[in-house]
Short mmCIF file of N, CA and C in Angstrom, two decimals:
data_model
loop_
_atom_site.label_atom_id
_atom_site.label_comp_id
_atom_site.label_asym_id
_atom_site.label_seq_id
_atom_site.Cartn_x
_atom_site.Cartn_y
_atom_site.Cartn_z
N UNK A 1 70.70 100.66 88.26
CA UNK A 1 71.73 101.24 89.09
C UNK A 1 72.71 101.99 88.19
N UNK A 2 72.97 103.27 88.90
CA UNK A 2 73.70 103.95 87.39
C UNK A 2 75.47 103.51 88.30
N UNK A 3 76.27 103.83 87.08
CA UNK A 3 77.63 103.30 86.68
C UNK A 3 77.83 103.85 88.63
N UNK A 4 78.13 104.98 88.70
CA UNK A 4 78.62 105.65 89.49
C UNK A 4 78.11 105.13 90.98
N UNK A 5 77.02 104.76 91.25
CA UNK A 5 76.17 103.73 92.57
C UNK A 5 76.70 102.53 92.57
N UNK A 6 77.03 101.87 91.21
CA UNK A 6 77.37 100.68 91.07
C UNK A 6 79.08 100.27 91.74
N UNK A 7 79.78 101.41 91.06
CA UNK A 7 81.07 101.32 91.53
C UNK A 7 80.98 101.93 93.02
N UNK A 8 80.67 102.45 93.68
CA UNK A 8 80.15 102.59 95.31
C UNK A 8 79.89 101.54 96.06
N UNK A 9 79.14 101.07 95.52
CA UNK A 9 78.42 99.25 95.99
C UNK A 9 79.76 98.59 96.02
N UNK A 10 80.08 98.31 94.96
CA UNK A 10 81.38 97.43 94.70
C UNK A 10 82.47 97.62 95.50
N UNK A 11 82.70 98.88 95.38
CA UNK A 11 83.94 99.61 96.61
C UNK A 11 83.46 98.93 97.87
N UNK A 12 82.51 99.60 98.52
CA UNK A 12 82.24 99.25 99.51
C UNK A 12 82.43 97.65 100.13
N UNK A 13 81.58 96.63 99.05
CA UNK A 13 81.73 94.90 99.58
C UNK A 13 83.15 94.84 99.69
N UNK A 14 84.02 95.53 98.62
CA UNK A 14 85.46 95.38 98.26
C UNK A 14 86.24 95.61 100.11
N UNK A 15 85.88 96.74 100.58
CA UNK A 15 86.33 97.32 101.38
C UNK A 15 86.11 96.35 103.02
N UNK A 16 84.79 96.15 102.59
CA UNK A 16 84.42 95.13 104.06
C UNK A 16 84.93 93.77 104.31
N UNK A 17 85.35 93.57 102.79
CA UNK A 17 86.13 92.21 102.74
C UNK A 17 87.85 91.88 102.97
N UNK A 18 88.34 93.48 102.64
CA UNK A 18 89.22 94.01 103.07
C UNK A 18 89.70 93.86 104.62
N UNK A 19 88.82 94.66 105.02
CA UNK A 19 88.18 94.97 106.31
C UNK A 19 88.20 93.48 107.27
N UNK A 20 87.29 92.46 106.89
CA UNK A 20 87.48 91.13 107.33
C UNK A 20 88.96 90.19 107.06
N UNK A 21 89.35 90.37 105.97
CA UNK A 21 90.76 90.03 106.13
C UNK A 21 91.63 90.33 106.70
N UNK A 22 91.52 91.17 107.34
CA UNK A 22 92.56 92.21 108.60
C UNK A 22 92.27 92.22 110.00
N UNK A 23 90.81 91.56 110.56
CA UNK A 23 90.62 91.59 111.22
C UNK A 23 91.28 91.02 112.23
N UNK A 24 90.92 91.85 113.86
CA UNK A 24 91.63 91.18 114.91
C UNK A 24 90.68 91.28 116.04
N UNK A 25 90.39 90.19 116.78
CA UNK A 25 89.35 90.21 117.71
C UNK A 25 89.89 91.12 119.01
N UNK A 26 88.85 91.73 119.78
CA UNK A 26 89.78 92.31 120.88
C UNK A 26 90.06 91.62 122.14
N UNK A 27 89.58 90.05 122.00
CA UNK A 27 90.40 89.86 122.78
C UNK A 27 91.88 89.17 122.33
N UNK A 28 92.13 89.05 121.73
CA UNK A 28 92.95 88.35 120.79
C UNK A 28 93.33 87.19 120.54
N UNK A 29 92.23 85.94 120.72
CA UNK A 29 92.24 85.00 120.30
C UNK A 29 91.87 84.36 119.41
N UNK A 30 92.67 83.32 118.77
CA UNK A 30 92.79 82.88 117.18
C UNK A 30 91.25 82.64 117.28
N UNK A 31 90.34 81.60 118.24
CA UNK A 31 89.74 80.89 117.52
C UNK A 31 88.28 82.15 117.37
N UNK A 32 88.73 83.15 118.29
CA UNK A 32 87.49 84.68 118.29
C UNK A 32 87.28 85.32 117.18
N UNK A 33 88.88 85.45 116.34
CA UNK A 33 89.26 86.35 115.58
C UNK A 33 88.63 85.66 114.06
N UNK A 34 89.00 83.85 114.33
CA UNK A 34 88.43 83.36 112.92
C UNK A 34 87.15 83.70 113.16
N UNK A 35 85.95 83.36 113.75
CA UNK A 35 84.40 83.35 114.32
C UNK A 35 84.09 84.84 113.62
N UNK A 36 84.56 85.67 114.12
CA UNK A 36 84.47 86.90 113.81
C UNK A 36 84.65 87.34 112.63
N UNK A 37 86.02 87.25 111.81
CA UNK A 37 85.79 87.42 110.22
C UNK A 37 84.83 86.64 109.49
N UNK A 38 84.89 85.04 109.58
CA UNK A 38 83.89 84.80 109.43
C UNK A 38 82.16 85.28 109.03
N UNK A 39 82.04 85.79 110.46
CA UNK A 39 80.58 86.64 110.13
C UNK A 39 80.38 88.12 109.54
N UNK A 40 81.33 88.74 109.54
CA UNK A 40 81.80 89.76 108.63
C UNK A 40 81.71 89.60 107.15
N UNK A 41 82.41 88.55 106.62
CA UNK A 41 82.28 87.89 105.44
C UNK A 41 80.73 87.25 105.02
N UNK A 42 80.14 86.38 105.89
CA UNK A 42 78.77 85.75 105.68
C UNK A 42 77.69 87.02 105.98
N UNK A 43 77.60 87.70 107.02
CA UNK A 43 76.97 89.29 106.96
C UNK A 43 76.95 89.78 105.88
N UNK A 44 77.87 90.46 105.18
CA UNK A 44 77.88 91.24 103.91
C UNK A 44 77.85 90.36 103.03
N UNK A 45 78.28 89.06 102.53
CA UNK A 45 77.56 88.13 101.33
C UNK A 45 76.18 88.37 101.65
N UNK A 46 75.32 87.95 102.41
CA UNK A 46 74.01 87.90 102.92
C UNK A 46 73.41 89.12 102.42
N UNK A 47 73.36 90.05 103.17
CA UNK A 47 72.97 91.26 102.69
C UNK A 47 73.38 91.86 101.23
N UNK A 48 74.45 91.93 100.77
CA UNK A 48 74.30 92.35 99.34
C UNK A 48 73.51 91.39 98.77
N UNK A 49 73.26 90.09 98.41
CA UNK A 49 73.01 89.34 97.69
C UNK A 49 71.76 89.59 98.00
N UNK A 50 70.69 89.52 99.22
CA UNK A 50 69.79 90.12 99.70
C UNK A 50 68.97 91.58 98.82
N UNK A 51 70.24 92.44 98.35
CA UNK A 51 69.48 93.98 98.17
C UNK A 51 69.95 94.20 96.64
N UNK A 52 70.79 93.35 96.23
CA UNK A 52 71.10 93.25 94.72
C UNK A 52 70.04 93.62 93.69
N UNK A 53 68.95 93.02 93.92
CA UNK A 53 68.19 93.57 92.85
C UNK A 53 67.26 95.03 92.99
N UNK A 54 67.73 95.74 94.44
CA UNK A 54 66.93 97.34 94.67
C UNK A 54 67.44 97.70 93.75
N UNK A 55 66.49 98.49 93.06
CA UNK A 55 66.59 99.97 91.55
C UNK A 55 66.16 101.31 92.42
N UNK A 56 65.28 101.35 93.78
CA UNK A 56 65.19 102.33 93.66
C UNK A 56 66.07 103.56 94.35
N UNK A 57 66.90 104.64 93.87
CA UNK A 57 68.26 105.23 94.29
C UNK A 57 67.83 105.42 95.18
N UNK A 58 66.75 105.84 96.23
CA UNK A 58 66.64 106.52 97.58
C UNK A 58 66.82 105.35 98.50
N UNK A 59 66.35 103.89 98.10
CA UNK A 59 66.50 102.79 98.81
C UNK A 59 68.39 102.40 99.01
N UNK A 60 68.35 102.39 97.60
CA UNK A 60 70.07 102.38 97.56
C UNK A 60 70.32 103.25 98.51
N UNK A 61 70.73 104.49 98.54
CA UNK A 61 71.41 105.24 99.25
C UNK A 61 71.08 105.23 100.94
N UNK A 62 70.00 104.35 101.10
CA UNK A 62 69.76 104.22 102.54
C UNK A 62 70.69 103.12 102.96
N UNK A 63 70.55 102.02 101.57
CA UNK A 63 71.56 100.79 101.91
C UNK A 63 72.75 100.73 102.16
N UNK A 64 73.14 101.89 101.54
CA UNK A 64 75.13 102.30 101.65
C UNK A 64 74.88 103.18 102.56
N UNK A 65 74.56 104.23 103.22
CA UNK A 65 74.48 104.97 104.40
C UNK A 65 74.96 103.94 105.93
N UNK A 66 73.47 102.59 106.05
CA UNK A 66 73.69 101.83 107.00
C UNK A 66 74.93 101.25 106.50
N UNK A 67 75.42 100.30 105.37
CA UNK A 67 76.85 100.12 105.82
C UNK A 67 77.69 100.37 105.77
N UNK A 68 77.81 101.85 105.31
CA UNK A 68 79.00 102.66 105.81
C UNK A 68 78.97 102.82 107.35
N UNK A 69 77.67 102.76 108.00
CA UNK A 69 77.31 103.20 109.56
C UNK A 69 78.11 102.31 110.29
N UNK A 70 77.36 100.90 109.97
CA UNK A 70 77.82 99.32 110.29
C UNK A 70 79.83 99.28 110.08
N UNK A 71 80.32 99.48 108.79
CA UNK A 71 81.55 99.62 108.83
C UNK A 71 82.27 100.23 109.72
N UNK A 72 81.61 101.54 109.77
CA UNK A 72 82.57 102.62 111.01
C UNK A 72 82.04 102.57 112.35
N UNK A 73 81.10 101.30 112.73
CA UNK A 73 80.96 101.57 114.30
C UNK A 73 81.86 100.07 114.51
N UNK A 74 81.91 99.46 113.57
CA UNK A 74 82.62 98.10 113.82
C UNK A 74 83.89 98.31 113.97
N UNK A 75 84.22 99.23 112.92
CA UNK A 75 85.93 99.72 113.29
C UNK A 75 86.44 100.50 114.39
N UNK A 76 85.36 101.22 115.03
CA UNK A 76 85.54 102.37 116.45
C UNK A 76 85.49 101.00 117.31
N UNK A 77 84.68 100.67 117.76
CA UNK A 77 84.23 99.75 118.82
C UNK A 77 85.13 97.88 118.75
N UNK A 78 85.76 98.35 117.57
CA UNK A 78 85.91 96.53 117.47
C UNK A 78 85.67 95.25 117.48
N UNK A 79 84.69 95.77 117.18
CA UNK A 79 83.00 94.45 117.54
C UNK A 79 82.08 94.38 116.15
N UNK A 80 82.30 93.35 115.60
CA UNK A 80 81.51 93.14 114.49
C UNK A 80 80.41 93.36 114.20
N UNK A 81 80.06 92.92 115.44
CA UNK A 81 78.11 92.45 115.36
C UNK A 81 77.43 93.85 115.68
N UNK A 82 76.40 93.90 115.00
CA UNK A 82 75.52 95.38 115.59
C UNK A 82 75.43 95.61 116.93
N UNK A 83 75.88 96.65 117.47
CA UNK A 83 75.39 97.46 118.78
C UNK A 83 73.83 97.20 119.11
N UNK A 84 74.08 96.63 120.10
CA UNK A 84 71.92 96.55 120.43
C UNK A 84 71.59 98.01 120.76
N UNK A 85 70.40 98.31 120.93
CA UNK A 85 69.56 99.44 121.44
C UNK A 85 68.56 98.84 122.35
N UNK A 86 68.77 99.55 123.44
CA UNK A 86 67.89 98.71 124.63
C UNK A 86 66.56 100.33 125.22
N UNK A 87 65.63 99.83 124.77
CA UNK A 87 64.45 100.62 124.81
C UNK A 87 63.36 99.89 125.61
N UNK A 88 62.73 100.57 126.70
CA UNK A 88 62.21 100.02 127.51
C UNK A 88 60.71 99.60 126.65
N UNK A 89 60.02 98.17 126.81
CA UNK A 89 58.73 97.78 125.71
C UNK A 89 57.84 98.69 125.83
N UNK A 90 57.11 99.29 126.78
CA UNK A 90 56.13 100.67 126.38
C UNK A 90 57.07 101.65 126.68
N UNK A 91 58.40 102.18 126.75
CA UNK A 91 58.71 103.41 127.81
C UNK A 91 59.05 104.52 126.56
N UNK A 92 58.18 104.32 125.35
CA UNK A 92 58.44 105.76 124.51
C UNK A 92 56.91 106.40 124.76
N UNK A 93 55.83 106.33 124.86
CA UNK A 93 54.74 107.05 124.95
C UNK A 93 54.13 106.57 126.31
N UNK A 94 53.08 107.67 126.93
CA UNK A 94 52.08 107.50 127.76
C UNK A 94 51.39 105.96 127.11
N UNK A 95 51.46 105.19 129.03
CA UNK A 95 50.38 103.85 128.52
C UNK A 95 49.05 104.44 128.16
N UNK A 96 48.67 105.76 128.98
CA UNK A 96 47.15 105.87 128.61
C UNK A 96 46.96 106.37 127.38
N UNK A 97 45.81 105.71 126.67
CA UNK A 97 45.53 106.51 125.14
C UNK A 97 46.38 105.78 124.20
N UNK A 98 47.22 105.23 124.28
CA UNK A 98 48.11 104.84 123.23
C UNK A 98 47.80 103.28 122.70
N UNK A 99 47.57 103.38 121.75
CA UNK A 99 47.77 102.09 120.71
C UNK A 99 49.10 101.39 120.74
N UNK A 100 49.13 100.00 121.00
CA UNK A 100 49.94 99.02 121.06
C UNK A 100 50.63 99.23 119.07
N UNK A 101 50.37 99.64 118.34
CA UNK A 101 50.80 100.05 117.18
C UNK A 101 51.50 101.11 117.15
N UNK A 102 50.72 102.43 117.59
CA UNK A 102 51.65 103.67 118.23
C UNK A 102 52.95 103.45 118.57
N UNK A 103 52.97 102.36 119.27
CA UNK A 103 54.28 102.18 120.11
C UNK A 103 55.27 101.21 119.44
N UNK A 104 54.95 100.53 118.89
CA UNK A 104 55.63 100.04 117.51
C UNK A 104 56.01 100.62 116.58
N UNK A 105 55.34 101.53 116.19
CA UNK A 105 55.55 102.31 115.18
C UNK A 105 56.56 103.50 115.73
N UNK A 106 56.86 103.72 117.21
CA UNK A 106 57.79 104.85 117.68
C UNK A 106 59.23 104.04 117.75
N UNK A 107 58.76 102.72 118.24
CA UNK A 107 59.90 101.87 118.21
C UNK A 107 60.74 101.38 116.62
N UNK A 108 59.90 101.56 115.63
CA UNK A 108 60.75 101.25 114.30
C UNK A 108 61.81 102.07 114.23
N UNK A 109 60.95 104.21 114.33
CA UNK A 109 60.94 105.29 113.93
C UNK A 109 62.75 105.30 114.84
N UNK A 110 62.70 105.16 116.15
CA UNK A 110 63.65 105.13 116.94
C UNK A 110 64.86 104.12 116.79
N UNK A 111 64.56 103.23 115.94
CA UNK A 111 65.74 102.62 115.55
C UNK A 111 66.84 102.87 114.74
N UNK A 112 68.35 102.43 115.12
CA UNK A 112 69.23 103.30 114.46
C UNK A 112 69.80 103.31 113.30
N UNK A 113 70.16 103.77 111.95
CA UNK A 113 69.93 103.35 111.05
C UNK A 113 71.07 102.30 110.96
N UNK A 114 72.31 102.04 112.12
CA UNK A 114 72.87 100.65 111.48
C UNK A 114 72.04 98.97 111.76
N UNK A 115 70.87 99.14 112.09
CA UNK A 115 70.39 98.16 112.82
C UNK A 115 69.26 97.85 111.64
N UNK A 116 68.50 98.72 110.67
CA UNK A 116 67.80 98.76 109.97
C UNK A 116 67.43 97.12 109.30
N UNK A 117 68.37 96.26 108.59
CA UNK A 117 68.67 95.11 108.33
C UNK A 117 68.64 94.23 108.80
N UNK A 118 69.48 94.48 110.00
CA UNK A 118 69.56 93.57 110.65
C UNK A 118 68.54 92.58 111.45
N UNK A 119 67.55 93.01 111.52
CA UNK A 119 66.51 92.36 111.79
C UNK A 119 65.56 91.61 111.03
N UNK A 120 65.83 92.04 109.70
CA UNK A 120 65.09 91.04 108.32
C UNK A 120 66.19 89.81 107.79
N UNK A 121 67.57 89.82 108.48
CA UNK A 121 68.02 88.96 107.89
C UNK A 121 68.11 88.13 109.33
N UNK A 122 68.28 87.94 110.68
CA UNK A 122 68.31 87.71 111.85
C UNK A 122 67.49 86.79 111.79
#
């Protein structure tokens, strides 16, 4: 990881932890608001510690893309947890002709990149 990725990375955990220390639930109750930083804090331990040892920069830069994504939809919306995507189980291709893989494979392709993770650590 060169100097300059490295201090990016760092900023960033720096920032989300930031970020979780400030937090305020929207509805505004104590015991929502602890629950909630909470997983903010255990989320991003998890995942960095998780991707710590990627070298390769195109992987990196996919990894800071999603949580910069993850950061700024959490801060618009006020909701920690990833936004679901609700996609109907066959409703991206014709049933006829199509491979049960096809359609998996449209369903990865269609996923958004803050969600990318979230499903290998889930």
């Amino acid at each position: 990881m060169t100097p300059v990725t490295r201090q990016e990375v760092l900023g960033l955990y720096r920032k989300i932890l930031r970020i979780a220390k400030k937090w305020q639930s929207s509805s505004g109750q104590i015991e929502e608001t602890i629950k909630e930083k909470e997983y903010i804090r255990n989320e991003a331990k998890t995942l960095f510690r998780k991707n710590k040892n990627v070298t390769d920069p195109k992987l990196i830069k996919q990894c800071v893309e999603e949580c910069e994504a993850r950061v700024e939809m959490g801060l618009h919306y006020n909701i920690p947890y990833p936004r679901p995507i609700h996609l109907p189980p066959m409703g991206l291709a014709h049933k006829q002709g199509r491979t049960l893989r096809h359609q998996e494979k449209l369903r990865k392709i269609s996923k958004p990149i803050y969600l990318k993770s979230h499903d290998e650590v889930s």
